[in-house]
PDB file of C-alpha atoms in Angstrom:
ATOM      1  CA  GLN A   1       0.000   0.000   0.000  1.00 67.00           C
ATOM      2  CA  LYS A   2       1.329   3.425  -0.928  1.00 76.00           C
ATOM      3  CA  GLU A   3       1.723   5.824   1.968  1.00 87.00           C
ATOM      4  CA  VAL A   4      -0.230   8.503   0.105  1.00 91.00           C
ATOM      5  CA  GLU A   5      -2.913   7.643  -2.455  1.00 92.00           C
ATOM      6  CA  GLN A   6      -4.293  10.123  -4.946  1.00 93.00           C
ATOM      7  CA  ASP A   7      -6.658   9.672  -7.876  1.00 87.00           C
ATOM      8  CA  PRO A   8      -4.667  10.640 -11.000  1.00 83.00           C
ATOM      9  CA  GLY A   9      -7.691  11.921 -12.910  1.00 85.00           C
ATOM     10  CA  PRO A  10      -7.845  13.597 -15.311  1.00 91.00           C
ATOM     11  CA  LEU A  11     -10.612  15.740 -13.897  1.00 95.00           C
ATOM     12  CA  SER A  12     -12.373  18.103 -16.288  1.00 96.00           C
ATOM     13  CA  VAL A  13     -14.770  20.772 -15.016  1.00 97.00           C
ATOM     14  CA  PRO A  14     -16.437  23.870 -16.491  1.00 97.00           C
ATOM     15  CA  GLU A  15     -15.247  27.310 -15.492  1.00 97.00           C
ATOM     16  CA  GLY A  16     -16.855  28.453 -12.237  1.00 97.00           C
ATOM     17  CA  ALA A  17     -17.329  24.945 -10.832  1.00 97.00           C
ATOM     18  CA  ILE A  18     -16.287  23.904  -7.348  1.00 97.00           C
ATOM     19  CA  VAL A  19     -13.453  21.410  -7.537  1.00 97.00           C
ATOM     20  CA  SER A  20     -12.711  18.799  -4.905  1.00 96.00           C
ATOM     21  CA  LEU A  21      -9.342  17.046  -4.921  1.00 97.00           C
ATOM     22  CA  ASN A  22      -8.619  14.286  -2.437  1.00 96.00           C
ATOM     23  CA  CYS A  23      -5.883  12.109  -0.983  1.00 95.00           C
ATOM     24  CA  THR A  24      -5.739   9.400   1.620  1.00 95.00           C
ATOM     25  CA  TYR A  25      -2.726   8.425   3.679  1.00 93.00           C
ATOM     26  CA  SER A  26      -1.820   5.399   5.742  1.00 91.00           C
ATOM     27  CA  ASN A  27       0.449   6.607   8.557  1.00 88.00           C
ATOM     28  CA  SER A  28      -1.403   8.248  11.433  1.00 86.00           C
ATOM     29  CA  ALA A  29       1.876   9.834  12.578  1.00 85.00           C
ATOM     30  CA  PHE A  30       1.920  12.291   9.656  1.00 85.00           C
ATOM     31  CA  GLN A  31       1.590  15.817  11.004  1.00 83.00           C
ATOM     32  CA  TYR A  32       2.087  18.247   8.124  1.00 87.00           C
ATOM     33  CA  PHE A  33      -0.035  18.313   5.004  1.00 91.00           C
ATOM     34  CA  MET A  34       0.561  20.249   1.843  1.00 93.00           C
ATOM     35  CA  TRP A  35      -0.847  20.848  -1.597  1.00 96.00           C
ATOM     36  CA  TYR A  36       1.483  21.675  -4.455  1.00 96.00           C
ATOM     37  CA  ARG A  37       0.389  22.900  -7.882  1.00 97.00           C
ATOM     38  CA  GLN A  38       2.392  21.989 -10.968  1.00 96.00           C
ATOM     39  CA  TYR A  39       1.823  23.643 -14.304  1.00 96.00           C
ATOM     40  CA  SER A  40       2.880  21.828 -17.455  1.00 92.00           C
ATOM     41  CA  ARG A  41       6.674  21.795 -17.924  1.00 88.00           C
ATOM     42  CA  LYS A  42       7.240  23.537 -14.596  1.00 91.00           C
ATOM     43  CA  GLY A  43       8.288  22.451 -11.132  1.00 94.00           C
ATOM     44  CA  PRO A  44       5.699  22.135  -8.355  1.00 95.00           C
ATOM     45  CA  GLU A  45       4.946  25.196  -6.239  1.00 94.00           C
ATOM     46  CA  LEU A  46       3.534  25.204  -2.726  1.00 92.00           C
ATOM     47  CA  LEU A  47      -0.140  26.144  -2.712  1.00 95.00           C
ATOM     48  CA  MET A  48      -1.401  25.314   0.773  1.00 92.00           C
ATOM     49  CA  TYR A  49       0.178  24.096   3.988  1.00 88.00           C
ATOM     50  CA  THR A  50      -1.642  22.856   7.087  1.00 87.00           C
ATOM     51  CA  TYR A  51      -0.689  21.302  10.377  1.00 81.00           C
ATOM     52  CA  SER A  52      -2.909  18.640  11.945  1.00 74.00           C
ATOM     53  CA  SER A  53      -6.675  18.495  11.469  1.00 81.00           C
ATOM     54  CA  GLY A  54      -8.968  21.285  10.394  1.00 85.00           C
ATOM     55  CA  ASN A  55      -9.495  23.731   7.571  1.00 90.00           C
ATOM     56  CA  LYS A  56      -7.326  26.431   6.111  1.00 91.00           C
ATOM     57  CA  GLU A  57      -8.587  28.964   3.604  1.00 93.00           C
ATOM     58  CA  ASP A  58      -6.647  31.145   1.190  1.00 93.00           C
ATOM     59  CA  GLY A  59      -8.744  33.026  -1.324  1.00 96.00           C
ATOM     60  CA  ARG A  60     -10.559  30.534  -3.529  1.00 97.00           C
ATOM     61  CA  PHE A  61      -8.643  27.599  -2.044  1.00 97.00           C
ATOM     62  CA  THR A  62      -9.517  25.613   1.082  1.00 96.00           C
ATOM     63  CA  ALA A  63      -7.392  22.787   2.436  1.00 95.00           C
ATOM     64  CA  GLN A  64      -9.029  20.311   4.774  1.00 95.00           C
ATOM     65  CA  VAL A  65      -7.438  17.586   6.866  1.00 94.00           C
ATOM     66  CA  ASP A  66      -9.376  14.865   8.673  1.00 92.00           C
ATOM     67  CA  LYS A  67      -6.858  12.891  10.712  1.00 89.00           C
ATOM     68  CA  SER A  68      -9.477  10.495  12.059  1.00 90.00           C
ATOM     69  CA  SER A  69     -10.125   9.175   8.553  1.00 92.00           C
ATOM     70  CA  LYS A  70      -6.651  10.005   7.174  1.00 92.00           C
ATOM     71  CA  TYR A  71      -8.157  12.127   4.447  1.00 93.00           C
ATOM     72  CA  ILE A  72      -6.797  15.305   2.828  1.00 94.00           C
ATOM     73  CA  SER A  73      -8.864  17.536   0.578  1.00 96.00           C
ATOM     74  CA  LEU A  74      -8.364  20.653  -1.513  1.00 97.00           C
ATOM     75  CA  PHE A  75     -11.391  22.659  -2.605  1.00 97.00           C
ATOM     76  CA  ILE A  76     -11.232  25.265  -5.346  1.00 98.00           C
ATOM     77  CA  ARG A  77     -14.156  27.671  -5.578  1.00 97.00           C
ATOM     78  CA  ASP A  78     -15.076  29.521  -8.771  1.00 97.00           C
ATOM     79  CA  SER A  79     -12.506  27.542 -10.734  1.00 97.00           C
ATOM     80  CA  GLN A  80     -10.695  29.326 -13.555  1.00 97.00           C
ATOM     81  CA  PRO A  81      -8.908  28.055 -16.683  1.00 97.00           C
ATOM     82  CA  SER A  82      -5.688  29.274 -15.034  1.00 97.00           C
ATOM     83  CA  ASP A  83      -6.267  26.636 -12.322  1.00 98.00           C
ATOM     84  CA  SER A  84      -5.628  23.924 -14.930  1.00 97.00           C
ATOM     85  CA  ALA A  85      -2.606  22.047 -13.589  1.00 97.00           C
ATOM     86  CA  THR A  86      -1.568  18.919 -11.744  1.00 96.00           C
ATOM     87  CA  TYR A  87      -2.249  19.074  -8.010  1.00 97.00           C
ATOM     88  CA  LEU A  88       0.000  17.057  -5.706  1.00 96.00           C
ATOM     89  CA  CYS A  89      -0.796  16.318  -2.103  1.00 95.00           C
ATOM     90  CA  ALA A  90       2.123  15.742   0.254  1.00 93.00           C
ATOM     91  CA  THR A  91       2.696  14.923   3.867  1.00 90.00           C
ATOM     92  CA  GLU A  92       5.551  14.796   6.346  1.00 84.00           C
ATOM     93  CA  LEU A  93       6.188  13.225   9.713  1.00 71.00           C
ATOM     94  CA  GLY A  94       7.765  16.341  11.096  1.00 65.00           C
ATOM     95  CA  GLY A  95      10.669  16.519  13.487  1.00 62.00           C
ATOM     96  CA  ALA A  96      14.058  15.751  11.996  1.00 58.00           C
ATOM     97  CA  THR A  97      12.891  13.532   9.152  1.00 56.00           C
ATOM     98  CA  ASN A  98      12.785  16.365   6.631  1.00 63.00           C
ATOM     99  CA  LYS A  99      11.256  14.160   3.950  1.00 76.00           C
ATOM    100  CA  LEU A 100       8.027  14.800   2.098  1.00 86.00           C
ATOM    101  CA  ILE A 101       5.914  11.956   0.758  1.00 89.00           C
ATOM    102  CA  PHE A 102       3.965  12.923  -2.332  1.00 92.00           C
ATOM    103  CA  GLY A 103       0.829  11.598  -3.926  1.00 93.00           C
ATOM    104  CA  THR A 104       1.020  10.888  -7.652  1.00 93.00           C
ATOM    105  CA  GLY A 105      -0.934  14.025  -8.547  1.00 94.00           C
ATOM    106  CA  THR A 106      -4.355  14.779 -10.053  1.00 95.00           C
ATOM    107  CA  LEU A 107      -4.510  16.465 -13.452  1.00 95.00           C
ATOM    108  CA  LEU A 108      -7.211  19.146 -13.490  1.00 96.00           C
ATOM    109  CA  ALA A 109      -8.556  20.847 -16.601  1.00 97.00           C
ATOM    110  CA  VAL A 110     -10.940  23.798 -16.219  1.00 97.00           C
ATOM    111  CA  GLN A 111     -12.797  24.373 -19.456  1.00 96.00           C
ATOM    112  CA  PRO A 112     -13.670  27.996 -20.410  1.00 94.00           C
TER     113      PRO A 112
ATOM    114  CA  ASP B   1      11.487  35.214  -4.482  1.00 67.00           C
ATOM    115  CA  VAL B   2      13.476  32.043  -4.087  1.00 64.00           C
ATOM    116  CA  LYS B   3      14.959  30.890  -7.303  1.00 90.00           C
ATOM    117  CA  VAL B   4      16.090  27.354  -7.926  1.00 95.00           C
ATOM    118  CA  THR B   5      17.845  27.015 -11.246  1.00 96.00           C
ATOM    119  CA  GLN B   6      18.545  23.768 -13.028  1.00 96.00           C
ATOM    120  CA  SER B   7      21.247  23.998 -15.643  1.00 88.00           C
ATOM    121  CA  SER B   8      19.491  22.126 -18.438  1.00 90.00           C
ATOM    122  CA  ARG B   9      15.860  21.929 -19.488  1.00 92.00           C
ATOM    123  CA  TYR B  10      16.333  18.947 -21.791  1.00 95.00           C
ATOM    124  CA  LEU B  11      19.178  16.437 -22.025  1.00 96.00           C
ATOM    125  CA  VAL B  12      19.721  13.476 -24.301  1.00 97.00           C
ATOM    126  CA  LYS B  13      22.445  11.008 -23.331  1.00 97.00           C
ATOM    127  CA  ARG B  14      23.650   7.569 -24.383  1.00 97.00           C
ATOM    128  CA  THR B  15      23.542   4.454 -22.246  1.00 97.00           C
ATOM    129  CA  GLY B  16      26.695   4.184 -20.158  1.00 97.00           C
ATOM    130  CA  GLU B  17      27.519   7.895 -20.180  1.00 97.00           C
ATOM    131  CA  LYS B  18      28.249   9.741 -16.961  1.00 97.00           C
ATOM    132  CA  VAL B  19      25.659  12.485 -16.541  1.00 97.00           C
ATOM    133  CA  PHE B  20      25.809  15.583 -14.365  1.00 97.00           C
ATOM    134  CA  LEU B  21      22.685  17.528 -13.421  1.00 97.00           C
ATOM    135  CA  GLU B  22      23.366  20.857 -11.755  1.00 96.00           C
ATOM    136  CA  CYS B  23      21.154  22.850  -9.423  1.00 97.00           C
ATOM    137  CA  VAL B  24      21.731  26.265  -7.859  1.00 97.00           C
ATOM    138  CA  GLN B  25      19.569  28.101  -5.313  1.00 96.00           C
ATOM    139  CA  ASP B  26      19.908  31.751  -4.401  1.00 94.00           C
ATOM    140  CA  MET B  27      18.234  31.971  -0.967  1.00 88.00           C
ATOM    141  CA  ASP B  28      20.918  30.531   1.298  1.00 90.00           C
ATOM    142  CA  HIS B  29      18.775  27.476   2.060  1.00 90.00           C
ATOM    143  CA  GLU B  30      20.284  24.740   4.184  1.00 89.00           C
ATOM    144  CA  ASN B  31      18.421  21.828   2.608  1.00 90.00           C
ATOM    145  CA  MET B  32      18.544  20.670  -0.987  1.00 92.00           C
ATOM    146  CA  PHE B  33      16.836  17.718  -2.642  1.00 94.00           C
ATOM    147  CA  TRP B  34      16.809  15.746  -5.860  1.00 96.00           C
ATOM    148  CA  TYR B  35      13.584  14.060  -6.998  1.00 96.00           C
ATOM    149  CA  ARG B  36      12.599  12.202 -10.100  1.00 97.00           C
ATOM    150  CA  GLN B  37       9.043  12.377 -11.424  1.00 96.00           C
ATOM    151  CA  ASP B  38       7.510   9.624 -13.514  1.00 93.00           C
ATOM    152  CA  PRO B  39       3.916   9.189 -14.731  1.00 88.00           C
ATOM    153  CA  GLY B  40       1.917   7.093 -12.311  1.00 84.00           C
ATOM    154  CA  LEU B  41       4.719   7.053  -9.749  1.00 88.00           C
ATOM    155  CA  GLY B  42       4.771  10.696  -8.729  1.00 88.00           C
ATOM    156  CA  LEU B  43       7.753  12.346  -7.102  1.00 92.00           C
ATOM    157  CA  ARG B  44      10.364  10.062  -5.594  1.00 93.00           C
ATOM    158  CA  LEU B  45      13.266  11.292  -3.484  1.00 93.00           C
ATOM    159  CA  ILE B  46      16.713  10.304  -4.724  1.00 96.00           C
ATOM    160  CA  TYR B  47      19.077  12.144  -2.364  1.00 95.00           C
ATOM    161  CA  PHE B  48      19.013  15.127  -0.068  1.00 92.00           C
ATOM    162  CA  SER B  49      21.517  17.269   1.769  1.00 93.00           C
ATOM    163  CA  TYR B  50      21.283  19.204   5.031  1.00 88.00           C
ATOM    164  CA  ASP B  51      24.523  21.081   4.660  1.00 88.00           C
ATOM    165  CA  VAL B  52      27.670  21.424   2.623  1.00 91.00           C
ATOM    166  CA  LYS B  53      29.379  18.063   2.123  1.00 87.00           C
ATOM    167  CA  MET B  54      26.453  16.310   3.837  1.00 89.00           C
ATOM    168  CA  LYS B  55      24.206  13.889   1.971  1.00 92.00           C
ATOM    169  CA  GLU B  56      21.501  11.409   2.815  1.00 92.00           C
ATOM    170  CA  LYS B  57      19.980   8.674   0.688  1.00 93.00           C
ATOM    171  CA  GLY B  58      16.372   9.049  -0.253  1.00 91.00           C
ATOM    172  CA  ASP B  59      14.031   6.312  -1.387  1.00 90.00           C
ATOM    173  CA  ILE B  60      15.691   5.446  -4.719  1.00 95.00           C
ATOM    174  CA  PRO B  61      19.439   6.243  -4.537  1.00 96.00           C
ATOM    175  CA  GLU B  62      20.662   3.283  -6.603  1.00 96.00           C
ATOM    176  CA  GLY B  63      22.556   4.359  -9.702  1.00 96.00           C
ATOM    177  CA  TYR B  64      22.924   7.946  -8.482  1.00 98.00           C
ATOM    178  CA  SER B  65      25.358   9.961  -6.430  1.00 97.00           C
ATOM    179  CA  VAL B  66      25.398  13.604  -5.347  1.00 97.00           C
ATOM    180  CA  SER B  67      27.849  16.339  -4.553  1.00 96.00           C
ATOM    181  CA  ARG B  68      27.440  19.460  -2.458  1.00 96.00           C
ATOM    182  CA  GLU B  69      30.696  21.376  -2.302  1.00 94.00           C
ATOM    183  CA  LYS B  70      29.038  24.779  -1.887  1.00 95.00           C
ATOM    184  CA  LYS B  71      25.871  25.663  -0.018  1.00 94.00           C
ATOM    185  CA  GLU B  72      24.064  26.978  -3.059  1.00 96.00           C
ATOM    186  CA  ARG B  73      24.906  24.131  -5.431  1.00 96.00           C
ATOM    187  CA  PHE B  74      23.731  20.517  -5.411  1.00 97.00           C
ATOM    188  CA  SER B  75      24.717  18.178  -8.211  1.00 97.00           C
ATOM    189  CA  LEU B  76      23.165  14.860  -9.171  1.00 97.00           C
ATOM    190  CA  ILE B  77      25.425  12.367 -10.917  1.00 98.00           C
ATOM    191  CA  LEU B  78      24.346   9.358 -12.920  1.00 97.00           C
ATOM    192  CA  GLU B  79      27.470   7.222 -12.850  1.00 94.00           C
ATOM    193  CA  SER B  80      26.517   5.105 -15.870  1.00 97.00           C
ATOM    194  CA  ALA B  81      23.243   6.204 -17.405  1.00 97.00           C
ATOM    195  CA  SER B  82      20.671   3.543 -18.208  1.00 97.00           C
ATOM    196  CA  THR B  83      17.408   3.718 -20.120  1.00 97.00           C
ATOM    197  CA  ASN B  84      15.380   3.280 -16.922  1.00 96.00           C
ATOM    198  CA  GLN B  85      16.807   6.577 -15.719  1.00 98.00           C
ATOM    199  CA  THR B  86      14.903   8.429 -18.424  1.00 97.00           C
ATOM    200  CA  SER B  87      12.774  10.773 -16.351  1.00 97.00           C
ATOM    201  CA  MET B  88      12.018  14.325 -15.243  1.00 97.00           C
ATOM    202  CA  TYR B  89      14.516  15.351 -12.559  1.00 98.00           C
ATOM    203  CA  LEU B  90      13.521  18.051 -10.110  1.00 97.00           C
ATOM    204  CA  CYS B  91      15.785  19.884  -7.709  1.00 97.00           C
ATOM    205  CA  ALA B  92      14.339  21.604  -4.637  1.00 94.00           C
ATOM    206  CA  SER B  93      15.522  23.575  -1.637  1.00 92.00           C
ATOM    207  CA  SER B  94      14.106  24.543   1.745  1.00 88.00           C
ATOM    208  CA  ASP B  95      15.121  26.474   4.786  1.00 83.00           C
ATOM    209  CA  THR B  96      16.187  24.861   8.054  1.00 71.00           C
ATOM    210  CA  GLY B  97      13.397  23.522  10.241  1.00 63.00           C
ATOM    211  CA  GLY B  98      11.404  21.500   7.796  1.00 56.00           C
ATOM    212  CA  SER B  99      11.154  20.461   4.218  1.00 54.00           C
ATOM    213  CA  GLU B 100       7.424  21.079   3.950  1.00 62.00           C
ATOM    214  CA  LYS B 101       7.956  24.357   2.127  1.00 82.00           C
ATOM    215  CA  LEU B 102       9.985  23.168  -0.780  1.00 88.00           C
ATOM    216  CA  PHE B 103      10.963  25.448  -3.643  1.00 91.00           C
ATOM    217  CA  PHE B 104      11.415  23.562  -6.893  1.00 94.00           C
ATOM    218  CA  GLY B 105      13.337  24.232 -10.053  1.00 96.00           C
ATOM    219  CA  SER B 106      11.682  23.832 -13.450  1.00 94.00           C
ATOM    220  CA  GLY B 107      13.114  20.390 -13.969  1.00 96.00           C
ATOM    221  CA  THR B 108      15.424  18.608 -16.389  1.00 96.00           C
ATOM    222  CA  GLN B 109      13.843  16.131 -18.784  1.00 96.00           C
ATOM    223  CA  LEU B 110      16.527  13.497 -19.298  1.00 97.00           C
ATOM    224  CA  SER B 111      16.298  10.947 -22.084  1.00 97.00           C
ATOM    225  CA  VAL B 112      18.763   8.062 -22.073  1.00 97.00           C
ATOM    226  CA  LEU B 113      18.974   6.269 -25.414  1.00 96.00           C
TER     227      LEU B 113
END
């Protein structure tokens, strides 16, 4: 079993839709949870970062972590064509490990 | 803004060649990382470094080595390139205290023929 599972998609939605991207993880010791966005032919860039359970909002983006079910979600409101990218979830144990574990990424296409 | 620069965007090499991938960061970050990214497998950590001349194996170090002689520069070396090392290679850096906020370069697409 992979430590972080993510549906690869592709996911295609019309402009303005609410997008839900999800990951599950297996190790209950993971403490930090991140979402990275990767445009075509570019490196990933950090989009959202959360610690432990709960929600974090930044503009049109909301990251949600449910540690009881080991579930990570990213919601995008009022999606735009510029949101078309691959979204990677990632997690880390914290402490001195200094190693991120990534999901395989979900390819999102927002149609104008 | 942090800038992580990878020396080549595309590389084509022959099987058995020694390959050097160079990465430079300009924000005085302590930590540097090399990942490879393959369809369906995601990002996998090859090597990382906490400090100059320090290196740690990641999840898939076989067939690779690294060098960090200066804080800003982290090199990935393929000792004898093989076709299964055809991949997108991504360098990243982060500040001390945690790797959760990684800054990535744009990647090097390496093809080994």
